[in-house]
Coordinates of N, CA, C and O in Angstrom, one line a residue:
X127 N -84.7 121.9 111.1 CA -84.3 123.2 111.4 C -82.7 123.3 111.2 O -82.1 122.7 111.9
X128 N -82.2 124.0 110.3 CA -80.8 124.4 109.8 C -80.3 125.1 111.5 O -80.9 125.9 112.3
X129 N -79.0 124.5 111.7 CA -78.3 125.2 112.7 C -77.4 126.8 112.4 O -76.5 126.6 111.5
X130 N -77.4 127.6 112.7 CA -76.7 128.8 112.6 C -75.2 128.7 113.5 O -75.0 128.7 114.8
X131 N -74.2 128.6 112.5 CA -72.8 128.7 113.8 C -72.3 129.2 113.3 O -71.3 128.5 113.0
X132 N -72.3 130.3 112.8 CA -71.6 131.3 112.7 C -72.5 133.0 112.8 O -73.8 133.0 112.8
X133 N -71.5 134.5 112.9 CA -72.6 135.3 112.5 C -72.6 135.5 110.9 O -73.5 136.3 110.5
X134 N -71.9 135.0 110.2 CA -71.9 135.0 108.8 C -73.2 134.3 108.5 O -74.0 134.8 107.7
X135 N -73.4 133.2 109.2 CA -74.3 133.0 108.7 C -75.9 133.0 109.1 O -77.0 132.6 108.7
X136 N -75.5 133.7 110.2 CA -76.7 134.2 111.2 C -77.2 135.4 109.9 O -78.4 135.5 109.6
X137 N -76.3 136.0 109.5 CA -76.5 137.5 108.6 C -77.6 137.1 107.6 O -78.8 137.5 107.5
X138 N -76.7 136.0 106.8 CA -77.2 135.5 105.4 C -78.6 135.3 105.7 O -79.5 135.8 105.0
X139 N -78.9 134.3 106.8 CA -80.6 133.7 106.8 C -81.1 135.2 107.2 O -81.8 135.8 106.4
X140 N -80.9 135.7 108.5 CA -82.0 137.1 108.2 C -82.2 138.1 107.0 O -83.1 139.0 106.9
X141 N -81.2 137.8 106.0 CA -81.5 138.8 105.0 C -82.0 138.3 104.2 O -82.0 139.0 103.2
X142 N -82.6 137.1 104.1 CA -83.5 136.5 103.6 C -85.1 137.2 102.9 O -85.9 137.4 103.9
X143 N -85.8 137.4 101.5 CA -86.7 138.1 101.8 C -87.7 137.1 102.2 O -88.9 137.5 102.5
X144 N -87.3 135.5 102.2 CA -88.5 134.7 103.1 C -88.3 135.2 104.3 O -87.4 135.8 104.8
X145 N -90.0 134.5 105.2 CA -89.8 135.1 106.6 C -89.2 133.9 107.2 O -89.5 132.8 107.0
X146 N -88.3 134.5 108.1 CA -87.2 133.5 108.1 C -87.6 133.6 110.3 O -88.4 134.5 110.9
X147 N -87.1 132.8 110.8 CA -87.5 133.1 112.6 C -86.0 132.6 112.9 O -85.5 131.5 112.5
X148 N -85.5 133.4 113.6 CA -84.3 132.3 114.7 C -84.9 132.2 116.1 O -85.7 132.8 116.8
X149 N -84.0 130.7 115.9 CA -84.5 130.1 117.5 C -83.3 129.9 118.2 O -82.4 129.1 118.0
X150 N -83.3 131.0 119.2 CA -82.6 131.2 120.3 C -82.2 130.0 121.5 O -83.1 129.6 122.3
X151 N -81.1 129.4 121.5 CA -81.4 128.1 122.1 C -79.8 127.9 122.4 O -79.1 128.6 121.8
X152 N -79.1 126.7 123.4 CA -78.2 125.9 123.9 C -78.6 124.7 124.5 O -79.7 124.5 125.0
X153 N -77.4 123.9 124.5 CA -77.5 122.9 124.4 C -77.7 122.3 126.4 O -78.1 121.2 126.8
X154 N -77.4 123.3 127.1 CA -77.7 123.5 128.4 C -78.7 123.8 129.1 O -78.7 123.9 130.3
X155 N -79.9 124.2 128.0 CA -80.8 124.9 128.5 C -81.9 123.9 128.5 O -82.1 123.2 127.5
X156 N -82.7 123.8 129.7 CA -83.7 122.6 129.8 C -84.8 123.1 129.4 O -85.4 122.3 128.6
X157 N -85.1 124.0 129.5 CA -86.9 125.1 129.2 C -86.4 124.6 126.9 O -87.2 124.0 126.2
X158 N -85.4 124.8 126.5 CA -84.8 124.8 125.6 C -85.0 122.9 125.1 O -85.3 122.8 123.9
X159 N -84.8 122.0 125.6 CA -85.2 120.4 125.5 C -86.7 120.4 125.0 O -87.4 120.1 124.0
X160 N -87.0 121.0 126.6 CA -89.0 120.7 126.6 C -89.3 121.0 125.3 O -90.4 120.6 124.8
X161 N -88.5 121.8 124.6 CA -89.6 122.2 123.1 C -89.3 121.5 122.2 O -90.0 121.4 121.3
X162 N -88.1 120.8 122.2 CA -87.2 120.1 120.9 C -88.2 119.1 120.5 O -88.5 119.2 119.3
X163 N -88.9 117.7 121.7 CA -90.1 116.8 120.9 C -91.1 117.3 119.7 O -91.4 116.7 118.7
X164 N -91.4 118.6 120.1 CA -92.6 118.8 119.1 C -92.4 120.1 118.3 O -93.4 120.8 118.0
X165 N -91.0 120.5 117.9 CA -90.5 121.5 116.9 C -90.8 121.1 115.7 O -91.4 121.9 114.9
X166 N -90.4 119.6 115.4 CA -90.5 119.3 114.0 C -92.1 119.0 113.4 O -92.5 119.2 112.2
X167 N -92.7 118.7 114.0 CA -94.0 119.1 114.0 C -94.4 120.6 113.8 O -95.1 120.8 112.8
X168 N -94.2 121.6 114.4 CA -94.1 122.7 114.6 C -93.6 123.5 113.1 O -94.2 124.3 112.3
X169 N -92.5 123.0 112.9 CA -91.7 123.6 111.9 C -92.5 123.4 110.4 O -92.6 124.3 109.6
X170 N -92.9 122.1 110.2 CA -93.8 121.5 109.3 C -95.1 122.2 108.4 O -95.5 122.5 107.3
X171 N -95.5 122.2 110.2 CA -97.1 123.3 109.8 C -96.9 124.6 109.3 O -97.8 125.2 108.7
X172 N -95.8 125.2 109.4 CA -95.1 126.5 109.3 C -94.2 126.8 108.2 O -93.9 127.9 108.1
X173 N -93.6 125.6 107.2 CA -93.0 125.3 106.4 C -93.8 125.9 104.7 O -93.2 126.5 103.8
X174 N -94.6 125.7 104.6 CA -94.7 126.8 103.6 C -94.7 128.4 103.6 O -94.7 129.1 102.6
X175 N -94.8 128.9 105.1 CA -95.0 130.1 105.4 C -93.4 130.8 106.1 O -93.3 132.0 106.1
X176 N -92.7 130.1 106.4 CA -91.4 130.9 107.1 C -90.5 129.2 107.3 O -90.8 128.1 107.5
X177 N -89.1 130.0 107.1 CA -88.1 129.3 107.5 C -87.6 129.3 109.5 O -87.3 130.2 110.2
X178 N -87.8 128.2 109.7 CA -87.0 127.9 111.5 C -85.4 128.3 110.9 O -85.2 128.4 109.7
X179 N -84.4 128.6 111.9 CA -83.3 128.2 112.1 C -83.1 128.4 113.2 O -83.5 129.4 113.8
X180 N -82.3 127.4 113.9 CA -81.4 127.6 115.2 C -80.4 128.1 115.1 O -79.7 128.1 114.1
X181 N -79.9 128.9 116.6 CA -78.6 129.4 116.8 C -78.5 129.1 118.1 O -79.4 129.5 118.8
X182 N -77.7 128.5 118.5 CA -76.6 128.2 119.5 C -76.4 129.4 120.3 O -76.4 130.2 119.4
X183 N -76.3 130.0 121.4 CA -76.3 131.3 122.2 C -74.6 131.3 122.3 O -73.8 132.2 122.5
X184 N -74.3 129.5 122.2 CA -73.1 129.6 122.8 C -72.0 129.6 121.5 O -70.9 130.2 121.3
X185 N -72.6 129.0 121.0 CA -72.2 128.9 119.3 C -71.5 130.7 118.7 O -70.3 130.9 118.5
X186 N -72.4 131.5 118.6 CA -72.9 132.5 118.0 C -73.0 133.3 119.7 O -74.1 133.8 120.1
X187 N -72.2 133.2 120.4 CA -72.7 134.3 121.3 C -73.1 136.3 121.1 O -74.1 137.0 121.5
X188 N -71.8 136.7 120.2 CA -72.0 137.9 119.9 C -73.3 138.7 119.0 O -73.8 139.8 119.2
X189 N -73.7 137.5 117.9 CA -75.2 137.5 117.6 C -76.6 137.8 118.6 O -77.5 138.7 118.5
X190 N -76.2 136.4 119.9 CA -77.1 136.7 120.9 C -77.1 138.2 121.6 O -78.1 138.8 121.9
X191 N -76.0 138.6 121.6 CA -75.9 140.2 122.9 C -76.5 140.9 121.5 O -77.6 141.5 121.7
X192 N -76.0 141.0 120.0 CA -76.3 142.4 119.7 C -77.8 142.1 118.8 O -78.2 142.8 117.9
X193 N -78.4 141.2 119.2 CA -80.0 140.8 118.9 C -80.7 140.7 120.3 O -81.8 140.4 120.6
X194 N -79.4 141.2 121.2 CA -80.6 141.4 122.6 C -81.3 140.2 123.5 O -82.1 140.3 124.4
X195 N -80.7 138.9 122.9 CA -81.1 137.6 123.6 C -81.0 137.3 125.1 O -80.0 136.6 125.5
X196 N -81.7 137.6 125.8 CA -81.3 137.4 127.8 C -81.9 136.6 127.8 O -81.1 135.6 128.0
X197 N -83.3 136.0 127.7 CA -83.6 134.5 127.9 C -83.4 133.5 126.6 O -83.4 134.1 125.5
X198 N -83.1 132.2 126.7 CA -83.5 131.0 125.8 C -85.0 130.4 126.5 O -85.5 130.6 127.6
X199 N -85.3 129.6 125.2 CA -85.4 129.4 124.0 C -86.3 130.9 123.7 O -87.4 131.1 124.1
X200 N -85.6 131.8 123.0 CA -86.2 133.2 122.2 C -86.4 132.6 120.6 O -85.7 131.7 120.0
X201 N -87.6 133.4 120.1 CA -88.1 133.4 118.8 C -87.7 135.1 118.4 O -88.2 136.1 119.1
X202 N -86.8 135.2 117.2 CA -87.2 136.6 116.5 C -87.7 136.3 114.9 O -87.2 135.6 114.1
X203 N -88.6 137.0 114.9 CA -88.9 136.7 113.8 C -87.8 138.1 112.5 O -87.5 139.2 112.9
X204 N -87.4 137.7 111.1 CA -86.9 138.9 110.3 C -87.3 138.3 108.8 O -87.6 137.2 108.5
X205 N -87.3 139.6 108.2 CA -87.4 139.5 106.6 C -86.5 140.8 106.0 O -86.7 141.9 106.5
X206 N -85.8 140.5 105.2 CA -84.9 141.5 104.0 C -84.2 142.1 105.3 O -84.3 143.3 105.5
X207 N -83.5 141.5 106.2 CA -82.4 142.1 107.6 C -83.0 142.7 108.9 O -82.4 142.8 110.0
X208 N -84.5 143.0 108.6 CA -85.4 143.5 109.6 C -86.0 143.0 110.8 O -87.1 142.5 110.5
X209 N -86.0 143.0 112.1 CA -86.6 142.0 112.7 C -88.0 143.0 112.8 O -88.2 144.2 112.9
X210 N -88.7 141.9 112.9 CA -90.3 142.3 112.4 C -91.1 142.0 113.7 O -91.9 142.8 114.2
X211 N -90.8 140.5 114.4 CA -91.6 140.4 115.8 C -90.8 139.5 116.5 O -90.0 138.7 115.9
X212 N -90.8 139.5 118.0 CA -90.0 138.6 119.0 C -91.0 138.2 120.0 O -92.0 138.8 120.3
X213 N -90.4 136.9 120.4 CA -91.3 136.2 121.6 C -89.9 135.8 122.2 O -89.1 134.8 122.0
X214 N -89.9 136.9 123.0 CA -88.5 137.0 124.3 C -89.0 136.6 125.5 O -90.2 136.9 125.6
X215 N -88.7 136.2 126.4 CA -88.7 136.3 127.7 C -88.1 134.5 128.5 O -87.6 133.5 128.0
X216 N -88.3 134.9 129.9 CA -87.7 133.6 130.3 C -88.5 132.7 131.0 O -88.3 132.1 132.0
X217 N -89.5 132.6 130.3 CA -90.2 131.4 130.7 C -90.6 130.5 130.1 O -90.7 130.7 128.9
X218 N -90.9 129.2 130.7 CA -90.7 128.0 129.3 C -91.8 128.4 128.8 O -92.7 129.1 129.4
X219 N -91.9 128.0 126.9 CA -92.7 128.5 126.2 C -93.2 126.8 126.0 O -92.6 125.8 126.2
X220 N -94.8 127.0 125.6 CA -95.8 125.7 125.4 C -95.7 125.7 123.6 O -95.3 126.6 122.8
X221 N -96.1 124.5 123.4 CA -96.2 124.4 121.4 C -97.5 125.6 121.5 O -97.7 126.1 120.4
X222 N -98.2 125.9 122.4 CA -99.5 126.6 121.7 C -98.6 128.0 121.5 O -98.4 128.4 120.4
X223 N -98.2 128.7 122.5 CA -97.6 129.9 122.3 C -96.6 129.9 121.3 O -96.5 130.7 120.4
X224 N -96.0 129.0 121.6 CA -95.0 129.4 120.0 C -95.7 129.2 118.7 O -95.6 130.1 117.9
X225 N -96.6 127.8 118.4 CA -97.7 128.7 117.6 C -98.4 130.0 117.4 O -98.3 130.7 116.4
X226 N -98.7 130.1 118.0 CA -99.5 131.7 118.3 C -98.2 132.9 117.7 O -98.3 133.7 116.8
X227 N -97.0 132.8 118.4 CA -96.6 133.9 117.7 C -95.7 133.6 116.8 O -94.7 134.3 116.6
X228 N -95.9 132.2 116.2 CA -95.5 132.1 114.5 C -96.6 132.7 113.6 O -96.4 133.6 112.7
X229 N -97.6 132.2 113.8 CA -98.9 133.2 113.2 C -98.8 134.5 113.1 O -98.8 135.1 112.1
X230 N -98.6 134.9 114.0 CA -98.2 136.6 114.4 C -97.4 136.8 113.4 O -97.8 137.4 112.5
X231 N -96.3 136.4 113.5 CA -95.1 136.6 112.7 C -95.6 136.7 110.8 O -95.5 137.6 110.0
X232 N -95.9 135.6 110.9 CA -97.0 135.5 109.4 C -97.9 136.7 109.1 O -97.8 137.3 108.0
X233 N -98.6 137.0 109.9 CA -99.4 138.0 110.0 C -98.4 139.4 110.0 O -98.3 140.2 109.1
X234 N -98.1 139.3 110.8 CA -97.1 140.5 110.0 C -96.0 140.7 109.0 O -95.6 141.8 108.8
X235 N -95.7 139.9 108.5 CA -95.0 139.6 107.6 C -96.0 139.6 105.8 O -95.6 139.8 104.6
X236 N -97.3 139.4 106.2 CA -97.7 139.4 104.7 C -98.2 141.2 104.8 O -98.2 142.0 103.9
X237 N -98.7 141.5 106.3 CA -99.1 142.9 105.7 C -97.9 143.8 105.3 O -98.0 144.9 104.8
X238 N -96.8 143.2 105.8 CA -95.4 144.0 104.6 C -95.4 144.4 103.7 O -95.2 145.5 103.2
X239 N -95.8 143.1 103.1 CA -95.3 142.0 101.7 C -96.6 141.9 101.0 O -97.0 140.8 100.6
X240 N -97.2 142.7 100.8 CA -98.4 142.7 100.6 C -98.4 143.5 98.8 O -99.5 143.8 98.2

């Protein structure tokens, strides 16, 4: 997963017309660890269908406020600048749920792109 530290380059990867996801995350955040073992696994299965990248909250803070970030680890999903779907909130997420709404994300992303 490409790290994001800047918003220059936070910009660049969402205007991506692949579907691209940022992962909302710091290096303080424990809910944010529990997912790190089995991302790259994660990322893999999902690798012909959308790009991961991380962003640092603390890195990129101004990104986090005007993308609306209050909990870590947050998923938004964007394609061509657009955010398309988010899996916000503040509770630890499991590999199944973040599965589930990378699919989603997929799923909405091809009936776009269709």
């Amino acid at each position: 997963m490409d790290k994001i530290t800047s918003e220059a380059e936070f910009q660049v990867a969402i205007q991506s017309p692949r579907l691209t996801v940022a992962v909302f995350k710091a290096d303080w955040c424990g809910d944010c660890k529990f997912i790190d073992p089995f991302m790259p696994d994660v990322e893999q299965k999902f690798s012909n269908q959308l790009t991961l990248v991380e962003v640092d909250v603390d890195a990129v803070g101004d990104v986090s406020q005007q993308q609306n970030i209050l909990g870590i680890p947050s998923f938004v999903a964007y394609a061509d600048g657009r955010e398309l779907v988010r899996f916000v909130n503040k509770f630890r997420k499991s590999r199944e749920e973040i599965e589930d709404f990378l699919q989603r994300a997929v799923d909405v992303y091809e009936t776009i792109h269709k």
